[in-house]
Amino acid sequence: MSAKRTSIHGQWSSRWAFILAATGSAVGLGNIWKFPYIAGENGGGAFVLVYLLCVACIGIPIMMAEILLGRRGRRSPINTMRVLAREGHHHPAWQYLGWIGVLAGFLILSYYSVVAGWALAYVFRAAGGLFSGAGGEQVGEIFTALVSDPERLLAWHTIFVVMTMIVVSRGVQSGLEKAVRFLMPALFLLLAMLVGYAMSTGSFAQGVAFLFSPDFGKLTPAAILIAMGHAFFTLSLGMGAIMVYGSYLPDDASITQTSVTIALADTLVALMAGMAIFPIVFAHGLEPGAGPGLIFQTLPIAFGNMPAGTLFGTLFFVLLVFAAWTSAISLIEPAVAWLVENHGMSRVMASVWAGAITWTVGLGTVFSFNLWADDTLFGLTFFDLLDFATANIILPLGGLFIALFAGWTLSRRVTMEELGLDGIGYQLWYILIRYVAPLAVVIIFLNVVGLLRFG
Ligand code: PFF
């Protein structure tokens, strides 16, 4: 048994603290904002099924791999990959995996914070009673007024970036652990309430059928790619976020149990968001494929028409902001940990640098919804391109290499020791990480490339 390392950044106080923090990273805008709108754009049921399969067969094994690599290396992903490669006498190029993750973190956070800014803005719209008695059209206008105003978007984006930097600069344990402990259950309760409201709309069955009855005719190669990309995005995989959280995990915690718990909680939240939103969409004759504005154009109708809707609406958007916040922190942690380790920076300085870069790149997304709305490449705005490239290309590629490293490069002894598994449990993970996950990613990529080349 090799000597165990410790992280210079500290450690979670317990296994539960890690589960909460990693669930805080996983559950975010991806579940509540993104999942419903991409499910709506890609036809519902069959898309959801592919997403669930990807979570189970690709997501969970790769999450286990990321945590085990992080805990073994006990450093930022860049340095963890460098050290593990050196220890096993493997090629030093493996550390570039860490670099790709840092890049992906900046790119994702740059637009994530703009959308989180929408949620912030909606806290005040809900609290001000703006949605009272509102119908679909009115709510649509409120959304358009927000996104077409670059100055307002910029202000909210700036506030969210600053909020993220404040928590990151204080370190992962203080504040974060405590906040997540209370916020996750609260978010869950509020979502359950919204599902309850959706049941009263008269279109619940239609909404649920849309989400769960697969029509494979609607399943294009692009939809499969987006479903897979979303499995990575929603579980925070492929860029080192979970790896860096794993580097703070106590040695005696079970990686398998924690991974399964996190994936189940994340999936449940996404499905509940879908079950809350689609019945409202159908009850009000709205368009399921309305795009990124979907939740901002549907949930306010529910809040505007339910008893105590102002209170619940405000609470919901506050919780959405918190869910986004706990994810944003993990997007930037790999970069911050690396700056502290390699440049001797204080966490505060490292956070300021990371925030400045994120904020600047985020300007592109701010303008995508107004000034640059007509500037497109392949019909995609700057925001669309960033979102597509990060979620559907960079994260799955990162995940592919993580799977290859854990499954083919690291020795079986190391992975077995770190996972604490043997027998059939280990065999199952080994087959998934060595063959199933990498092959699935490659086949889904090739499927789309084939489509592009041969139409
Ligand atoms: N999982 C987050 C969500 O679903 O909102 C987004 C995210 C966080 C993606 C951290 C990637 C990441 F590393």
Coordinates of C-alpha atoms and ligand atoms in Angstrom, one line a residue:
M1 CA 0.0 0.0 0.0
S2 CA 1.4 3.4 -1.0
A3 CA 1.8 6.2 1.5
K4 CA -1.4 8.3 1.6
R5 CA -1.2 11.9 0.6
T6 CA -3.1 14.8 2.1
S7 CA -4.3 17.9 0.3
I8 CA -2.8 21.3 1.1
H9 CA -6.2 22.7 0.6
G10 CA -7.8 20.8 3.5
Q11 CA -10.4 18.0 3.5
W12 CA -14.2 17.6 3.8
S13 CA -15.3 17.1 7.3
S14 CA -17.0 13.8 6.5
R15 CA -18.3 11.6 3.6
W16 CA -21.6 13.4 3.9
A17 CA -20.0 16.8 3.5
F18 CA -18.5 15.5 0.2
I19 CA -21.8 14.1 -1.0
L20 CA -23.5 17.4 -0.3
A21 CA -20.8 19.4 -2.0
A22 CA -20.6 17.1 -5.0
T23 CA -24.4 17.1 -5.3
G24 CA -24.2 20.9 -5.0
S25 CA -21.9 20.9 -7.9
A26 CA -24.0 18.4 -10.0
V27 CA -27.4 20.0 -9.2
G28 CA -27.6 23.4 -10.8
L29 CA -28.9 25.2 -13.9
G30 CA -28.2 22.0 -15.8
N31 CA -31.0 20.2 -14.1
I32 CA -33.6 23.0 -13.8
W33 CA -32.9 25.3 -16.7
K34 CA -31.0 23.2 -19.3
F35 CA -32.5 19.7 -19.0
P36 CA -36.1 20.8 -19.6
Y37 CA -35.3 23.0 -22.6
I38 CA -33.1 20.5 -24.4
A39 CA -35.5 17.7 -23.7
G40 CA -38.2 20.0 -25.2
E41 CA -36.1 20.8 -28.3
N42 CA -35.2 17.2 -28.9
G43 CA -38.6 15.7 -28.7
G44 CA -38.9 14.4 -25.1
G45 CA -39.1 10.7 -24.3
A46 CA -36.5 9.1 -26.5
F47 CA -34.0 11.8 -25.7
V48 CA -34.6 11.4 -21.9
L49 CA -34.1 7.7 -22.2
V50 CA -30.7 8.1 -23.9
Y51 CA -29.8 10.7 -21.3
L52 CA -30.7 8.2 -18.5
L53 CA -28.7 5.4 -20.1
C54 CA -25.7 7.7 -20.5
V55 CA -25.9 8.7 -16.8
A56 CA -25.9 5.0 -15.8
C57 CA -23.4 3.5 -18.1
I58 CA -21.0 6.4 -18.8
G59 CA -21.6 9.0 -16.0
I60 CA -21.4 6.8 -12.9
P61 CA -18.3 4.9 -13.9
I62 CA -16.5 8.1 -15.0
M63 CA -17.6 9.8 -11.8
M64 CA -16.0 7.0 -9.8
A65 CA -12.9 7.3 -11.9
E66 CA -12.6 11.1 -11.3
I67 CA -13.1 10.8 -7.6
L68 CA -10.5 8.0 -7.4
L69 CA -7.9 10.0 -9.4
G70 CA -8.5 13.1 -7.3
R71 CA -8.2 11.2 -4.0
R72 CA -5.1 9.4 -5.2
G73 CA -3.4 12.6 -6.4
R74 CA -4.7 15.0 -3.7
R75 CA -3.9 18.0 -5.8
S76 CA -5.5 20.2 -8.5
P77 CA -6.4 18.1 -11.5
I78 CA -3.4 19.4 -13.5
N79 CA -1.0 18.4 -10.8
T80 CA -2.9 15.2 -9.9
M81 CA -2.6 14.0 -13.5
R82 CA 1.1 15.0 -13.7
V83 CA 1.9 13.1 -10.4
L84 CA -0.1 10.0 -11.2
A85 CA 1.4 9.8 -14.7
R86 CA 4.9 10.2 -13.3
E87 CA 4.4 7.7 -10.5
G88 CA 3.2 5.0 -13.0
H89 CA 5.9 6.0 -15.5
H90 CA 3.3 7.1 -18.0
H91 CA 3.6 9.9 -20.6
P92 CA 3.7 13.4 -19.1
A93 CA 1.1 14.5 -21.7
W94 CA -1.6 13.2 -19.4
Q95 CA -1.4 16.5 -17.5
Y96 CA -3.0 18.2 -20.5
L97 CA -6.2 16.6 -19.4
G98 CA -6.1 18.9 -16.4
W99 CA -5.5 21.9 -18.6
I100 CA -8.4 21.1 -20.9
G101 CA -10.5 20.9 -17.7
V102 CA -9.4 24.3 -16.6
L103 CA -10.2 25.8 -20.0
A104 CA -13.6 24.1 -20.0
G105 CA -14.3 25.5 -16.5
F106 CA -13.7 29.1 -17.6
L107 CA -15.8 28.7 -20.8
I108 CA -18.7 27.1 -19.0
L109 CA -18.7 29.5 -16.1
S110 CA -18.6 32.4 -18.5
Y111 CA -22.1 31.7 -19.8
Y112 CA -23.3 29.9 -16.6
S113 CA -23.0 33.1 -14.7
V114 CA -25.0 35.0 -17.3
V115 CA -27.9 32.5 -17.0
A116 CA -27.5 32.5 -13.2
G117 CA -27.8 36.3 -13.5
W118 CA -31.3 35.8 -15.1
A119 CA -32.3 33.8 -12.1
L120 CA -31.0 36.6 -9.8
A121 CA -33.0 39.1 -11.8
Y122 CA -36.1 36.9 -11.5
V123 CA -35.8 36.8 -7.6
F124 CA -36.7 40.5 -7.7
R125 CA -39.3 40.2 -10.4
A126 CA -41.0 37.5 -8.4
A127 CA -40.7 39.4 -5.1
G128 CA -42.2 42.5 -6.7
G129 CA -45.3 40.5 -7.6
L130 CA -44.7 41.0 -11.4
F131 CA -46.0 37.6 -12.2
S132 CA -49.3 37.9 -10.3
G133 CA -52.1 36.6 -12.6
A134 CA -49.7 36.6 -15.6
G135 CA -50.4 34.6 -18.7
G136 CA -48.0 33.1 -21.2
E137 CA -47.7 36.3 -23.3
Q138 CA -47.0 38.6 -20.4
V139 CA -44.4 36.3 -18.9
G140 CA -42.7 36.0 -22.4
E141 CA -42.5 39.8 -22.6
I142 CA -40.8 40.0 -19.2
F143 CA -38.2 37.6 -20.3
T144 CA -37.6 39.3 -23.6
A145 CA -37.3 42.7 -21.9
L146 CA -34.5 41.3 -19.6
V147 CA -32.4 39.5 -22.2
S148 CA -32.6 42.3 -24.8
D149 CA -31.0 44.8 -22.4
P150 CA -27.2 44.3 -22.4
E151 CA -26.6 46.7 -19.5
R152 CA -29.0 44.8 -17.2
L153 CA -27.6 41.5 -18.2
L154 CA -24.1 42.7 -17.6
A155 CA -24.9 44.0 -14.2
W156 CA -26.5 40.6 -13.1
H157 CA -23.6 38.7 -14.6
T158 CA -21.1 40.9 -12.7
I159 CA -22.9 40.3 -9.4
F160 CA -23.0 36.6 -9.9
V161 CA -19.3 36.4 -10.8
V162 CA -18.4 38.4 -7.7
M163 CA -20.7 36.1 -5.5
T164 CA -18.8 33.1 -6.9
M165 CA -15.4 34.6 -6.3
I166 CA -16.3 35.4 -2.7
V167 CA -17.1 31.9 -1.8
V168 CA -14.2 30.4 -3.7
S169 CA -11.8 32.7 -2.1
R170 CA -12.9 31.5 1.4
G171 CA -12.1 27.9 0.6
V172 CA -14.4 25.0 -0.1
Q173 CA -15.2 24.0 3.4
S174 CA -16.2 27.1 5.2
G175 CA -19.5 28.3 4.1
L176 CA -20.1 25.9 1.3
E177 CA -20.6 22.9 3.4
K178 CA -23.1 24.6 5.6
A179 CA -25.0 26.2 2.8
V180 CA -25.5 23.1 0.8
R181 CA -26.7 21.1 3.8
F182 CA -29.8 23.3 4.1
L183 CA -30.3 24.4 0.5
M184 CA -30.4 21.1 -1.2
P185 CA -33.4 19.8 0.8
A186 CA -35.2 23.1 0.5
L187 CA -34.8 23.1 -3.3
F188 CA -36.1 19.6 -3.4
L189 CA -39.2 20.5 -1.4
L190 CA -40.0 23.4 -3.5
L191 CA -39.7 21.4 -6.7
A192 CA -42.0 18.8 -5.2
M193 CA -44.5 21.6 -4.6
L194 CA -44.2 22.7 -8.2
V195 CA -44.8 19.2 -9.4
G196 CA -47.9 19.2 -7.2
Y197 CA -49.1 22.4 -8.9
A198 CA -48.4 20.9 -12.3
M199 CA -50.7 18.0 -11.3
S200 CA -53.5 20.6 -10.9
T201 CA -53.1 22.1 -14.4
G202 CA -55.1 19.3 -16.1
S203 CA -52.2 18.6 -18.5
F204 CA -50.0 16.6 -16.1
A205 CA -50.5 13.3 -18.1
Q206 CA -49.6 15.0 -21.3
G207 CA -46.4 16.5 -19.7
V208 CA -45.4 13.2 -18.2
A209 CA -46.1 11.4 -21.5
F210 CA -43.9 13.9 -23.3
L211 CA -41.0 13.2 -21.0
F212 CA -41.3 9.5 -20.7
S213 CA -42.9 7.9 -23.8
P214 CA -40.1 7.5 -26.3
D215 CA -40.7 8.2 -30.0
F216 CA -37.5 6.9 -31.5
G217 CA -38.4 8.7 -34.8
K218 CA -37.3 11.9 -33.1
L219 CA -33.9 10.6 -32.1
T220 CA -31.4 12.1 -34.5
P221 CA -27.6 11.6 -34.1
A222 CA -27.3 15.2 -32.9
A223 CA -30.0 14.6 -30.2
I224 CA -28.0 11.5 -29.0
L225 CA -24.8 13.7 -28.8
I226 CA -26.7 16.3 -26.9
A227 CA -28.1 13.7 -24.5
M228 CA -24.7 12.3 -23.8
G229 CA -23.1 15.8 -23.5
H230 CA -25.8 16.6 -21.0
A231 CA -25.0 13.6 -18.9
F232 CA -21.5 14.9 -18.5
F233 CA -22.6 18.5 -17.9
T234 CA -25.3 17.7 -15.3
L235 CA -23.0 15.4 -13.3
S236 CA -20.1 17.9 -13.6
L237 CA -17.9 15.4 -15.3
G238 CA -15.1 15.5 -17.8
M239 CA -13.3 18.7 -16.6
G240 CA -11.9 17.9 -13.1
A241 CA -14.6 19.5 -11.0
I242 CA -15.5 16.2 -9.3
M243 CA -11.8 15.2 -9.4
V244 CA -10.8 18.3 -7.4
Y245 CA -13.6 17.7 -4.9
G246 CA -12.4 14.0 -4.7
S247 CA -9.0 15.3 -3.7
Y248 CA -10.6 16.6 -0.5
L249 CA -12.4 13.3 0.2
P250 CA -11.4 11.4 3.4
D251 CA -9.7 8.1 2.8
D252 CA -12.3 5.9 4.3
A253 CA -15.3 7.1 2.3
S254 CA -16.8 4.6 -0.3
I255 CA -16.4 6.1 -3.8
T256 CA -19.0 3.8 -5.2
Q257 CA -21.8 4.6 -2.8
T258 CA -21.1 8.3 -3.0
S259 CA -21.1 8.3 -6.8
V260 CA -24.4 6.4 -7.0
T261 CA -26.0 8.7 -4.4
I262 CA -24.9 11.9 -6.2
A263 CA -26.1 10.6 -9.6
L264 CA -29.5 9.5 -8.3
A265 CA -30.1 12.9 -6.5
D266 CA -29.1 14.8 -9.6
T267 CA -31.3 12.7 -11.9
L268 CA -34.3 13.0 -9.6
V269 CA -34.0 16.8 -9.5
A270 CA -33.9 17.0 -13.3
L271 CA -36.9 14.7 -13.8
M272 CA -38.9 16.6 -11.2
A273 CA -38.1 19.9 -13.0
G274 CA -39.3 18.3 -16.2
M275 CA -42.5 17.1 -14.5
A276 CA -43.1 20.6 -13.1
I277 CA -42.5 22.4 -16.4
F278 CA -44.1 20.4 -19.2
P279 CA -47.6 20.2 -17.8
I280 CA -47.5 24.0 -17.6
V281 CA -46.2 24.2 -21.2
F282 CA -49.1 22.1 -22.5
A283 CA -51.7 23.7 -20.3
H284 CA -50.9 27.1 -21.6
G285 CA -50.3 26.1 -25.3
L286 CA -46.6 27.0 -25.1
E287 CA -43.9 25.6 -27.2
P288 CA -41.8 22.8 -25.6
G289 CA -38.9 23.7 -27.9
A290 CA -38.9 27.3 -26.9
G291 CA -35.1 27.2 -26.1
P292 CA -33.1 28.7 -23.2
G293 CA -35.9 30.9 -22.0
L294 CA -38.2 27.9 -21.3
I295 CA -38.3 27.8 -17.5
F296 CA -38.3 31.6 -17.3
Q297 CA -41.4 31.6 -19.5
T298 CA -43.3 28.8 -17.9
L299 CA -42.7 28.7 -14.1
P300 CA -43.7 32.3 -13.6
I301 CA -47.1 31.4 -14.9
A302 CA -47.4 28.8 -12.1
F303 CA -46.3 31.3 -9.5
G304 CA -48.6 33.9 -10.9
N305 CA -51.6 31.7 -10.5
M306 CA -51.0 29.7 -7.3
P307 CA -51.9 30.8 -3.7
A308 CA -48.9 32.6 -2.1
G309 CA -47.3 32.5 -5.5
T310 CA -45.2 35.6 -4.8
L311 CA -43.6 34.0 -1.8
F312 CA -43.0 30.6 -3.5
G313 CA -41.8 32.2 -6.7
T314 CA -39.3 34.3 -4.8
L315 CA -38.1 31.3 -2.8
F316 CA -37.8 29.2 -5.9
F317 CA -35.6 31.7 -7.7
V318 CA -33.5 32.2 -4.6
L319 CA -32.9 28.5 -4.4
L320 CA -32.1 28.3 -8.2
V321 CA -29.5 31.0 -7.6
F322 CA -28.0 28.9 -4.8
A323 CA -28.1 25.8 -6.9
A324 CA -26.2 27.7 -9.6
W325 CA -23.8 29.1 -7.0
T326 CA -22.7 25.8 -5.6
S327 CA -22.1 24.5 -9.2
A328 CA -20.2 27.7 -10.2
I329 CA -17.8 27.3 -7.3
S330 CA -16.8 23.8 -8.6
L331 CA -16.3 25.1 -12.1
I332 CA -13.6 27.4 -11.0
E333 CA -12.0 25.3 -8.2
P334 CA -9.6 23.4 -10.4
A335 CA -8.1 26.6 -11.8
V336 CA -8.0 28.2 -8.4
A337 CA -6.4 25.2 -6.7
W338 CA -3.7 25.1 -9.5
L339 CA -2.9 28.9 -9.1
V340 CA -2.5 28.4 -5.4
E341 CA -0.3 25.3 -5.8
N342 CA 1.9 26.5 -8.7
H343 CA 2.0 30.2 -8.4
G344 CA 2.0 30.5 -4.6
M345 CA -1.0 32.8 -4.9
S346 CA -3.4 33.3 -2.0
R347 CA -6.9 31.9 -2.6
V348 CA -8.1 35.5 -2.7
M349 CA -5.7 36.5 -5.5
A350 CA -6.3 33.3 -7.4
S351 CA -10.1 33.9 -7.2
V352 CA -9.8 37.4 -8.4
W353 CA -7.8 36.3 -11.4
A354 CA -10.2 33.5 -12.2
G355 CA -13.2 35.8 -11.8
A356 CA -11.7 38.4 -14.1
I357 CA -11.1 35.9 -16.9
T358 CA -14.6 34.5 -16.5
W359 CA -16.3 37.9 -16.5
T360 CA -14.5 38.9 -19.6
V361 CA -15.4 35.8 -21.6
G362 CA -18.9 36.2 -20.3
L363 CA -19.4 39.4 -22.2
G364 CA -19.7 37.3 -25.4
T365 CA -22.8 35.6 -23.9
V366 CA -24.3 38.8 -22.6
F367 CA -24.2 40.2 -26.1
S368 CA -25.4 37.0 -27.8
F369 CA -28.9 37.8 -26.6
N370 CA -29.0 41.4 -27.9
L371 CA -26.3 43.3 -29.7
W372 CA -24.8 40.2 -31.3
A373 CA -28.0 38.2 -31.7
D374 CA -27.7 38.2 -35.5
D375 CA -24.0 37.4 -35.6
T376 CA -24.0 33.6 -36.0
L377 CA -21.7 30.9 -37.1
F378 CA -23.5 27.7 -38.5
G379 CA -26.7 29.5 -37.3
L380 CA -25.4 29.5 -33.7
T381 CA -24.8 32.6 -31.6
F382 CA -21.6 32.9 -29.4
F383 CA -23.6 31.5 -26.5
D384 CA -24.9 28.6 -28.5
L385 CA -21.5 27.8 -29.8
L386 CA -19.9 27.9 -26.3
D387 CA -22.6 25.8 -24.8
F388 CA -22.4 23.3 -27.7
A389 CA -18.6 23.1 -27.8
T390 CA -18.2 22.7 -24.0
A391 CA -21.0 20.4 -23.1
N392 CA -21.1 18.2 -26.2
I393 CA -17.5 18.1 -27.3
I394 CA -15.0 19.1 -24.6
L395 CA -16.6 17.4 -21.6
P396 CA -17.2 14.1 -23.3
L397 CA -13.6 14.2 -24.7
G398 CA -12.3 14.9 -21.2
G399 CA -14.4 12.1 -19.9
L400 CA -13.1 9.8 -22.6
F401 CA -9.5 10.4 -21.6
I402 CA -10.3 10.1 -17.9
A403 CA -11.9 6.7 -18.7
L404 CA -8.8 5.7 -20.7
F405 CA -6.4 6.7 -18.0
A406 CA -8.3 5.0 -15.2
G407 CA -9.2 1.9 -17.2
W408 CA -6.1 1.3 -19.3
T409 CA -3.2 3.3 -17.9
L410 CA -3.5 3.1 -14.1
S411 CA -2.8 -0.4 -12.6
R412 CA -5.6 -2.5 -11.5
R413 CA -4.1 -2.6 -8.0
V414 CA -4.4 1.2 -7.7
T415 CA -7.9 1.4 -8.9
M416 CA -9.0 -1.6 -6.8
E417 CA -7.4 -0.2 -3.7
E418 CA -8.9 3.3 -4.1
L419 CA -12.4 2.1 -5.0
G420 CA -12.3 -0.5 -2.2
L421 CA -14.2 -2.9 -4.5
D422 CA -13.5 -6.5 -5.5
G423 CA -15.3 -9.4 -7.1
I424 CA -18.3 -8.7 -9.4
G425 CA -18.6 -5.0 -8.3
Y426 CA -15.1 -4.2 -9.5
Q427 CA -15.5 -6.3 -12.6
L428 CA -18.6 -4.3 -13.6
W429 CA -16.9 -1.0 -13.1
Y430 CA -13.8 -2.3 -15.0
I431 CA -15.8 -3.3 -18.0
L432 CA -17.8 0.0 -18.0
I433 CA -14.7 2.2 -17.7
R434 CA -12.5 0.2 -20.0
Y435 CA -14.9 -0.6 -22.8
V436 CA -18.4 0.7 -22.5
A437 CA -17.9 4.3 -21.6
P438 CA -15.0 5.0 -24.1
L439 CA -16.7 3.1 -26.9
A440 CA -20.0 4.8 -26.4
V441 CA -18.4 8.3 -26.5
V442 CA -16.4 7.5 -29.6
I443 CA -19.4 5.9 -31.4
I444 CA -21.7 8.8 -30.6
F445 CA -19.0 11.3 -31.9
L446 CA -18.5 9.3 -35.1
N447 CA -22.2 9.1 -35.6
V448 CA -22.4 12.9 -35.8
V449 CA -19.3 13.2 -37.8
G450 CA -20.7 10.7 -40.3
L451 CA -23.9 12.8 -40.5
L452 CA -21.9 16.0 -41.2
R453 CA -19.9 14.3 -44.0
F454 CA -22.5 12.2 -45.6
G455 CA -25.5 14.3 -44.8
Ligands
PFF1 N1 -23.5 20.2 -13.1 C1 -23.8 21.6 -13.2 C2 -25.3 21.8 -13.6 O1 -25.9 20.8 -13.9 O2 -25.8 22.9 -13.5 C3 -22.9 22.3 -14.2 C4 -21.5 22.0 -14.1 C5 -20.8 22.2 -12.9 C6 -20.8 21.4 -15.2 C7 -19.4 21.8 -12.8 C8 -19.5 21.0 -15.1 C9 -18.8 21.2 -13.9 F1 -17.6 20.9 -13.8

